[in-house]
Tab-separated table of C-alpha atoms in Angstrom:
chain	number	residue	atom	x	y	z
H	21	MET	CA	129.505	66.489	69.697
H	22	THR	CA	125.878	65.540	69.573
H	23	ALA	CA	124.327	63.132	67.125
H	24	ARG	CA	120.977	64.342	65.781
H	25	PRO	CA	118.455	61.478	65.895
H	26	LYS	CA	116.935	60.488	62.550
H	27	THR	CA	113.659	59.023	63.830
H	28	LYS	CA	110.738	60.530	65.716
H	29	ARG	CA	111.293	58.055	68.518
H	30	GLY	CA	114.955	59.027	68.688
H	31	ALA	CA	114.094	62.726	68.796
H	32	ALA	CA	111.640	62.084	71.634
H	33	ARG	CA	114.205	60.126	73.654
H	34	ARG	CA	116.828	62.816	73.122
H	35	LYS	CA	114.355	65.478	74.263
H	36	LYS	CA	113.494	63.438	77.353
H	37	ILE	CA	117.174	63.215	78.291
H	38	LEU	CA	117.602	66.968	77.775
H	39	GLU	CA	114.614	67.701	80.020
H	40	ALA	CA	115.974	65.321	82.649
H	41	ALA	CA	119.388	67.028	82.457
H	42	GLU	CA	117.727	70.426	82.892
H	43	ALA	CA	115.862	69.168	85.959
H	44	VAL	CA	118.841	67.439	87.591
H	45	ILE	CA	121.486	70.090	86.842
H	46	GLY	CA	119.058	72.903	87.747
H	47	ARG	CA	118.342	71.192	91.077
H	48	THR	CA	121.780	70.088	92.226
H	49	GLY	CA	124.269	71.958	90.033
H	50	PHE	CA	126.590	70.621	87.370
H	51	ALA	CA	129.305	69.125	89.586
H	52	SER	CA	126.872	67.037	91.651
H	53	SER	CA	124.858	65.829	88.643
H	54	SER	CA	125.864	62.393	87.387
H	55	ILE	CA	124.884	60.966	84.023
H	56	ALA	CA	123.339	58.086	86.001
H	57	ALA	CA	121.081	60.574	87.835
H	58	ILE	CA	120.074	62.134	84.521
H	59	THR	CA	119.162	58.823	82.872
H	60	GLN	CA	117.321	57.743	86.035
H	61	GLU	CA	115.308	60.989	85.918
H	62	ALA	CA	114.627	60.305	82.222
H	63	ASP	CA	113.595	56.745	83.098
H	64	THR	CA	116.002	55.309	80.560
H	65	ALA	CA	119.137	53.128	80.505
H	66	LEU	CA	122.524	54.701	81.188
H	67	GLY	CA	123.839	53.648	77.780
H	68	THR	CA	121.035	55.516	76.012
H	69	PHE	CA	122.580	58.824	77.110
H	70	TYR	CA	125.655	58.154	74.993
H	71	ILE	CA	123.625	57.587	71.842
H	72	TYR	CA	122.719	61.286	71.924
H	73	PHE	CA	125.425	63.034	73.959
H	74	SER	CA	129.137	62.364	74.268
H	75	SER	CA	129.480	63.725	77.818
H	76	LYS	CA	127.866	65.724	80.625
H	77	GLU	CA	129.606	68.810	79.176
H	78	ALA	CA	127.919	68.167	75.814
H	79	VAL	CA	124.419	67.973	77.278
H	80	PHE	CA	125.180	71.121	79.294
H	81	ARG	CA	126.197	73.050	76.160
H	82	GLU	CA	123.013	71.866	74.481
H	83	LEU	CA	120.923	73.166	77.389
H	84	LEU	CA	122.708	76.495	77.121
H	85	LEU	CA	121.903	76.740	73.404
H	86	GLU	CA	118.290	75.860	74.126
H	87	MET	CA	118.079	78.498	76.851
H	88	GLY	CA	119.404	81.112	74.450
H	89	GLN	CA	116.935	80.189	71.718
H	90	LEU	CA	113.957	80.061	74.085
H	91	THR	CA	114.787	83.368	75.755
H	92	ARG	CA	115.351	85.137	72.447
H	93	ARG	CA	112.087	83.758	71.106
H	94	ALA	CA	110.161	84.774	74.254
H	95	LEU	CA	111.603	88.293	74.045
H	96	THR	CA	111.072	88.651	70.295
H	97	ASP	CA	107.466	87.472	70.565
H	98	SER	CA	106.756	89.825	73.446
H	99	ILE	CA	107.981	92.963	71.705
H	100	ARG	CA	106.803	92.274	68.158
H	101	GLU	CA	103.664	94.403	68.484
H	102	MET	CA	105.217	97.235	70.462
H	103	PRO	CA	104.948	100.685	68.826
H	104	ASN	CA	108.371	101.926	69.998
H	105	ARG	CA	111.566	101.047	71.878
H	106	LEU	CA	110.386	102.217	75.312
H	107	GLU	CA	107.291	100.014	75.171
H	108	ALA	CA	109.502	97.201	73.899
H	109	GLU	CA	111.797	97.630	76.912
H	110	ARG	CA	108.903	97.301	79.308
H	111	GLU	CA	107.474	94.197	77.658
H	112	GLY	CA	110.957	92.747	77.264
H	113	ILE	CA	111.551	92.883	81.030
H	114	ARG	CA	108.145	91.352	81.655
H	115	ALA	CA	108.811	88.529	79.184
H	116	PHE	CA	112.199	87.842	80.733
H	117	LEU	CA	110.853	87.712	84.302
H	118	GLU	CA	108.013	85.448	83.209
H	119	PHE	CA	110.495	83.202	81.451
H	120	VAL	CA	112.582	82.947	84.645
H	121	ALA	CA	109.415	82.061	86.586
H	122	ALA	CA	108.519	79.377	84.050
H	123	ARG	CA	112.025	77.882	83.675
H	124	PRO	CA	114.008	78.641	86.848
H	125	SER	CA	116.433	75.767	86.265
H	126	LEU	CA	117.512	77.200	82.917
H	127	TYR	CA	118.401	80.477	84.590
H	128	ARG	CA	120.639	78.625	87.062
H	129	ILE	CA	122.248	76.642	84.257
H	130	VAL	CA	123.169	79.795	82.329
H	131	GLU	CA	124.773	81.347	85.406
H	132	GLU	CA	126.644	78.154	86.231
H	133	ALA	CA	128.081	78.137	82.691
H	134	ARG	CA	130.449	80.890	83.902
H	135	TYR	CA	132.385	78.083	85.621
H	136	ILE	CA	131.637	75.040	83.472
H	137	ASP	CA	132.198	76.573	80.039
H	138	PRO	CA	133.389	80.199	80.277
H	139	ASP	CA	133.637	80.648	76.489
H	140	ALA	CA	130.065	79.469	75.962
H	141	TYR	CA	128.953	81.738	78.811
H	142	ARG	CA	130.551	84.796	77.216
H	143	ALA	CA	129.204	83.885	73.813
H	144	TYR	CA	125.743	83.462	75.284
H	145	PHE	CA	125.510	86.989	76.672
H	146	SER	CA	127.569	88.590	73.911
H	147	THR	CA	125.148	87.274	71.287
H	148	PHE	CA	122.275	88.820	73.198
H	149	ALA	CA	124.119	92.072	73.723
H	150	ALA	CA	125.055	92.447	70.055
H	151	ALA	CA	121.417	92.241	68.931
H	152	TYR	CA	120.248	94.461	71.796
H	153	LYS	CA	122.870	97.075	70.939
H	154	GLN	CA	121.633	97.241	67.347
H	155	ARG	CA	118.049	97.769	68.458
H	156	LEU	CA	119.084	100.542	70.852
H	157	ALA	CA	121.194	102.224	68.165
H	158	ALA	CA	118.269	102.075	65.720
H	159	ALA	CA	115.927	103.532	68.348
H	160	THR	CA	118.371	106.369	68.995
H	161	ALA	CA	118.575	107.092	65.258
H	162	ALA	CA	114.766	107.110	65.109
H	163	GLY	CA	114.610	109.588	67.991
H	164	GLU	CA	112.769	107.138	70.236
H	165	ILE	CA	115.423	107.217	72.942
H	166	ARG	CA	118.154	109.596	74.044
H	167	ALA	CA	121.657	109.276	72.563
H	168	GLY	CA	124.212	107.199	74.437
H	169	ASP	CA	126.652	104.304	74.005
H	170	PRO	CA	124.293	101.532	72.855
H	171	GLU	CA	126.578	98.669	73.896
H	172	ILE	CA	127.084	99.848	77.482
H	173	ARG	CA	123.361	100.500	77.726
H	174	ALA	CA	122.558	97.032	76.420
H	175	TRP	CA	124.692	95.419	79.132
H	176	ALA	CA	123.283	97.737	81.810
H	177	LEU	CA	119.724	96.793	80.826
H	178	MET	CA	120.621	93.098	80.730
H	179	GLY	CA	122.132	93.482	84.194
H	180	ILE	CA	118.903	94.979	85.525
H	181	ALA	CA	116.801	92.147	84.092
H	182	LYS	CA	119.160	89.396	85.294
H	183	THR	CA	119.422	90.745	88.811
H	184	LEU	CA	115.710	91.458	89.237
H	185	GLY	CA	114.988	87.973	87.865
H	186	GLU	CA	117.167	86.393	90.517
H	187	ARG	CA	115.975	88.559	93.412
H	188	TYR	CA	112.267	88.902	92.666
H	189	VAL	CA	111.481	85.699	90.793
H	190	LEU	CA	113.930	82.942	91.785
H	191	TRP	CA	114.016	83.944	95.464
H	192	GLU	CA	110.267	84.528	95.858
H	193	ASP	CA	107.536	81.929	96.201
H	194	ASN	CA	104.882	84.274	94.801
H	195	PRO	CA	106.653	86.839	92.639
H	196	ASP	CA	104.754	90.073	91.933
H	197	ILE	CA	106.068	90.458	88.400
H	198	ASP	CA	103.760	93.372	87.461
H	199	HIS	CA	105.029	95.491	90.336
H	200	VAL	CA	108.675	94.744	89.544
H	201	VAL	CA	108.120	95.560	85.849
H	202	ASP	CA	106.334	98.822	86.681
H	203	GLU	CA	109.028	100.018	89.050
H	204	ALA	CA	111.968	98.880	86.926
H	205	PHE	CA	110.417	100.469	83.866
H	206	ARG	CA	109.772	103.765	85.670
H	207	PHE	CA	113.533	104.011	86.183
H	208	ILE	CA	114.471	102.739	82.702
H	209	ARG	CA	111.965	104.961	80.886
H	210	HIS	CA	113.340	108.134	82.423
H	211	GLY	CA	116.848	106.848	81.829
H	212	LEU	CA	116.223	106.401	78.097
H	213	GLU	CA	113.494	108.756	76.938
H	214	PRO	CA	114.570	111.689	74.797
S	6	MET	CA	134.186	77.747	112.440
S	7	THR	CA	137.398	79.697	112.340
S	8	ALA	CA	139.798	80.084	115.233
S	9	ARG	CA	141.090	83.644	115.571
S	10	PRO	CA	144.858	83.581	116.094
S	11	LYS	CA	146.105	85.166	119.312
S	12	THR	CA	149.605	86.115	118.154
S	13	LYS	CA	150.864	88.478	115.464
S	14	ARG	CA	152.660	85.582	113.803
S	15	GLY	CA	149.464	83.546	113.847
S	16	ALA	CA	147.472	86.420	112.330
S	17	ALA	CA	150.060	86.791	109.573
S	18	ARG	CA	149.960	83.068	108.755
S	19	ARG	CA	146.170	83.076	108.695
S	20	LYS	CA	146.203	86.089	106.368
S	21	LYS	CA	148.689	84.361	104.080
S	22	ILE	CA	146.430	81.305	103.813
S	23	LEU	CA	143.415	83.536	103.059
S	24	GLU	CA	145.323	85.321	100.297
S	25	ALA	CA	146.434	81.989	98.870
S	26	ALA	CA	142.840	80.714	98.966
S	27	GLU	CA	141.665	83.853	97.156
S	28	ALA	CA	144.301	83.339	94.462
S	29	VAL	CA	143.705	79.593	93.979
S	30	ILE	CA	139.883	79.641	94.154
S	31	GLY	CA	139.725	82.785	92.010
S	32	ARG	CA	141.922	81.097	89.392
S	33	THR	CA	140.478	77.591	89.210
S	34	GLY	CA	137.106	77.766	90.965
S	35	PHE	CA	136.034	76.202	94.248
S	36	ALA	CA	135.526	72.609	93.117
S	37	SER	CA	138.973	72.311	91.533
S	38	SER	CA	140.791	74.002	94.434
S	39	SER	CA	142.328	71.576	96.935
S	40	ILE	CA	143.509	72.529	100.400
S	41	ALA	CA	146.897	71.154	99.314
S	42	ALA	CA	146.992	73.654	96.427
S	43	ILE	CA	146.108	76.473	98.826
S	44	THR	CA	148.821	75.612	101.353
S	45	GLN	CA	151.316	75.149	98.517
S	46	GLU	CA	150.436	78.634	97.224
S	47	ALA	CA	150.830	79.958	100.791
S	48	ASP	CA	154.179	78.162	101.042
S	49	THR	CA	153.133	76.436	104.244
S	50	ALA	CA	152.472	72.897	105.510
S	51	LEU	CA	149.117	71.253	104.844
S	52	GLY	CA	148.418	70.852	108.547
S	53	THR	CA	148.793	74.591	109.135
S	54	PHE	CA	145.583	75.185	107.193
S	55	TYR	CA	143.575	73.338	109.841
S	56	ILE	CA	144.917	75.491	112.669
S	57	TYR	CA	142.951	78.391	111.193
S	58	PHE	CA	140.161	76.884	109.117
S	59	SER	CA	138.094	73.742	109.589
S	60	SER	CA	137.437	73.154	105.881
S	61	LYS	CA	137.582	74.555	102.372
S	62	GLU	CA	133.994	75.775	102.900
S	63	ALA	CA	135.113	77.705	105.998
S	64	VAL	CA	137.893	79.541	104.181
S	65	PHE	CA	135.470	80.283	101.356
S	66	ARG	CA	132.939	81.843	103.744
S	67	GLU	CA	135.736	83.910	105.256
S	68	LEU	CA	136.712	85.207	101.794
S	69	LEU	CA	133.085	86.122	101.168
S	70	LEU	CA	132.927	88.104	104.416
S	71	GLU	CA	136.165	89.844	103.514
S	72	MET	CA	134.859	90.700	100.050
S	73	GLY	CA	131.736	92.234	101.580
S	74	GLN	CA	133.700	94.322	104.056
S	75	LEU	CA	136.209	95.531	101.469
S	76	THR	CA	133.558	96.427	98.904
S	77	ARG	CA	131.426	98.278	101.445
S	78	ARG	CA	134.479	100.180	102.667
S	79	ALA	CA	135.558	101.091	99.124
S	80	LEU	CA	132.048	102.335	98.313
S	81	THR	CA	131.608	104.215	101.588
S	82	ASP	CA	134.976	105.922	101.218
S	83	SER	CA	134.236	106.892	97.619
S	84	ILE	CA	130.919	108.575	98.341
S	85	ARG	CA	131.717	110.215	101.681
S	86	GLU	CA	132.441	113.628	100.179
S	87	MET	CA	129.657	113.617	97.600
S	88	PRO	CA	127.187	116.507	97.882
S	89	ASN	CA	124.100	114.470	96.886
S	90	ARG	CA	122.792	111.036	95.917
S	91	LEU	CA	123.306	111.413	92.163
S	92	GLU	CA	126.985	112.266	92.593
S	93	ALA	CA	127.227	109.396	95.073
S	94	GLU	CA	125.772	107.010	92.471
S	95	ARG	CA	128.391	108.028	89.928
S	96	GLU	CA	131.318	107.660	92.321
S	97	GLY	CA	129.858	104.432	93.700
S	98	ILE	CA	129.917	102.799	90.247
S	99	ARG	CA	133.461	104.029	89.696
S	100	ALA	CA	134.607	102.666	93.064
S	101	PHE	CA	132.956	99.310	92.360
S	102	LEU	CA	134.521	98.959	88.897
S	103	GLU	CA	137.930	99.940	90.281
S	104	PHE	CA	137.517	97.389	93.032
S	105	VAL	CA	136.721	94.663	90.481
S	106	ALA	CA	139.829	95.672	88.519
S	107	ALA	CA	141.965	95.515	91.666
S	108	ARG	CA	140.542	92.240	93.033
S	109	PRO	CA	139.088	90.224	90.131
S	110	SER	CA	139.334	86.935	92.011
S	111	LEU	CA	137.088	88.211	94.799
S	112	TYR	CA	134.402	89.058	92.246
S	113	ARG	CA	134.525	85.486	90.925
S	114	ILE	CA	134.372	84.068	94.433
S	115	VAL	CA	131.241	86.055	95.284
S	116	GLU	CA	129.489	84.845	92.135
S	117	GLU	CA	130.549	81.243	92.747
S	118	ALA	CA	129.034	81.451	96.249
S	119	ARG	CA	125.640	81.076	94.544
S	120	TYR	CA	126.506	77.366	94.194
S	121	ILE	CA	128.849	76.747	97.137
S	122	ASP	CA	126.870	78.479	99.870
S	123	PRO	CA	123.531	79.824	98.586
S	124	ASP	CA	122.480	81.233	101.979
S	125	ALA	CA	125.715	83.183	102.329
S	126	TYR	CA	125.307	84.404	98.740
S	127	ARG	CA	121.810	85.736	99.399
S	128	ALA	CA	122.883	87.280	102.681
S	129	TYR	CA	125.808	88.952	100.929
S	130	PHE	CA	123.691	90.830	98.408
S	131	SER	CA	120.720	91.338	100.724
S	132	THR	CA	122.952	93.121	103.253
S	133	PHE	CA	124.148	95.435	100.504
S	134	ALA	CA	120.650	95.999	99.169
S	135	ALA	CA	119.188	96.837	102.581
S	136	ALA	CA	121.692	99.641	103.154
S	137	TYR	CA	121.370	100.864	99.566
S	138	LYS	CA	117.575	100.946	99.837
S	139	GLN	CA	117.787	103.158	102.939
S	140	ARG	CA	120.084	105.613	101.193
S	141	LEU	CA	117.774	105.793	98.164
S	142	ALA	CA	114.715	106.269	100.384
S	143	ALA	CA	116.490	109.069	102.273
S	144	ALA	CA	117.487	110.728	98.993
S	145	THR	CA	113.880	110.556	97.780
S	146	ALA	CA	112.662	112.131	101.019
S	147	ALA	CA	115.280	114.875	100.599
S	148	GLY	CA	114.076	115.542	97.037
S	149	GLU	CA	117.417	114.547	95.531
S	150	ILE	CA	115.931	111.798	93.382
S	151	ARG	CA	112.521	110.963	91.939
S	152	ALA	CA	110.083	108.805	93.947
S	153	GLY	CA	110.060	105.055	93.305
S	154	ASP	CA	110.330	101.709	95.073
S	155	PRO	CA	113.747	102.035	96.742
S	156	GLU	CA	114.328	98.296	97.110
S	157	ILE	CA	113.696	97.437	93.456
S	158	ARG	CA	115.858	100.388	92.451
S	159	ALA	CA	118.668	99.232	94.746
S	160	TRP	CA	118.719	95.793	93.098
S	161	ALA	CA	118.465	97.313	89.612
S	162	LEU	CA	121.454	99.568	90.305
S	163	MET	CA	123.417	96.671	91.807
S	164	GLY	CA	122.612	94.655	88.688
S	165	ILE	CA	124.016	97.394	86.450
S	166	ALA	CA	127.246	97.605	88.453
S	167	LYS	CA	127.718	93.815	88.645
S	168	THR	CA	127.115	93.261	84.955
S	169	LEU	CA	129.253	96.166	83.755
S	170	GLY	CA	131.992	94.979	86.114
S	171	GLU	CA	131.995	91.550	84.534
S	172	ARG	CA	131.727	92.733	80.934
S	173	TYR	CA	133.963	95.815	80.939
S	174	VAL	CA	136.474	95.024	83.669
S	175	LEU	CA	136.855	91.238	84.060
S	176	TRP	CA	136.632	90.544	80.331
S	177	GLU	CA	138.879	93.409	79.200
S	178	ASP	CA	142.656	93.587	79.366
S	179	ASN	CA	142.651	97.404	79.469
S	180	PRO	CA	139.297	98.496	80.851
S	181	ASP	CA	138.243	102.084	80.101
S	182	ILE	CA	136.537	102.616	83.431
S	183	ASP	CA	135.956	106.368	82.948
S	184	HIS	CA	134.009	105.808	79.742
S	185	VAL	CA	131.882	103.054	81.278
S	186	VAL	CA	131.139	105.216	84.338
S	187	ASP	CA	130.213	108.232	82.178
S	188	GLU	CA	127.848	106.253	79.980
S	189	ALA	CA	126.282	104.209	82.775
S	190	PHE	CA	125.798	107.361	84.836
S	191	ARG	CA	124.197	109.221	81.940
S	192	PHE	CA	121.484	106.563	81.930
S	193	ILE	CA	121.204	106.310	85.735
S	194	ARG	CA	121.108	110.086	86.282
S	195	HIS	CA	118.152	110.567	83.967
S	196	GLY	CA	116.527	107.496	85.498
S	197	LEU	CA	116.719	108.937	89.004
S	198	GLU	CA	116.794	112.728	88.850
S	199	PRO	CA	113.659	114.541	89.991
């Protein structure tokens, strides 16, 4: 359980510890990350950690929640102005790949959750998939995309984004995001268009 | 480094330890798996492990190699008789999902390699992708599928299979593989067909 700080100074210290945890866990993985390494990275005393988080698992869960919120916000913002579902798919992939480029450690943390906190890992992707499924079902009803099982499609599209993010963003020093988006979307567009 | 046993009895004991390692690591993850737990599962003495493997990392790498060989064989066998690339895609997804259902622990081991042995993890998927890319390029040249970057497509298709395997096979007690294959292929076929 995590205590929410009541003061501005407390909130800032908590945020600093979270950022340090993201950096350390993203760099060396959960198992090799000690709370001492996290507080050292945050330039704070070891005891300060326990004011805000009860354990390494607790700070990890908090990072996972943050990752979910940030990714959803990045995707929602990117597709808000799109005239239809196909355009939204294209800009959604772009936003996701750009998010991976900007926050590579968060990507690694989400994938590592499979082992650290399997329930939170499932919940993380299932929450995404549920919302995605609804948007695909609505787009099918509106005639913007071809009919098909919206849940299976949601997971298939998430799988494309995740895998291209790992291969073409995390593994590359200078990712060519535009090219990956264009090519991935060429395939997805034909796969979905009515 | 792994010593290859020279006798039939040695080969059988080595195989038994590998199977035990697959079961233990697949169940509890790499970090929590001790060599003692592996030899206990194999019903053999602790020292026997070191006749065949130098470390837990060595047996893990061996499992990864085995997973790669088995998956490639399952996929190759499944698509041998297919008349064209699109049919091969459909049967390839089916073979992959059936393989995940048959050997769920190997799937988990491959994904955990991302943290245990990142180079082996990259090599694992890059080897797959290189062969896949060639088959897609050949199919494009033969007019069986639409033109497009064959490497990006290979990773996108691998991402679909991996993600659907986790969601609809690993997470389900009674996976409906036929339905998942039909729906995934509906999307992929339109995405690729000329």
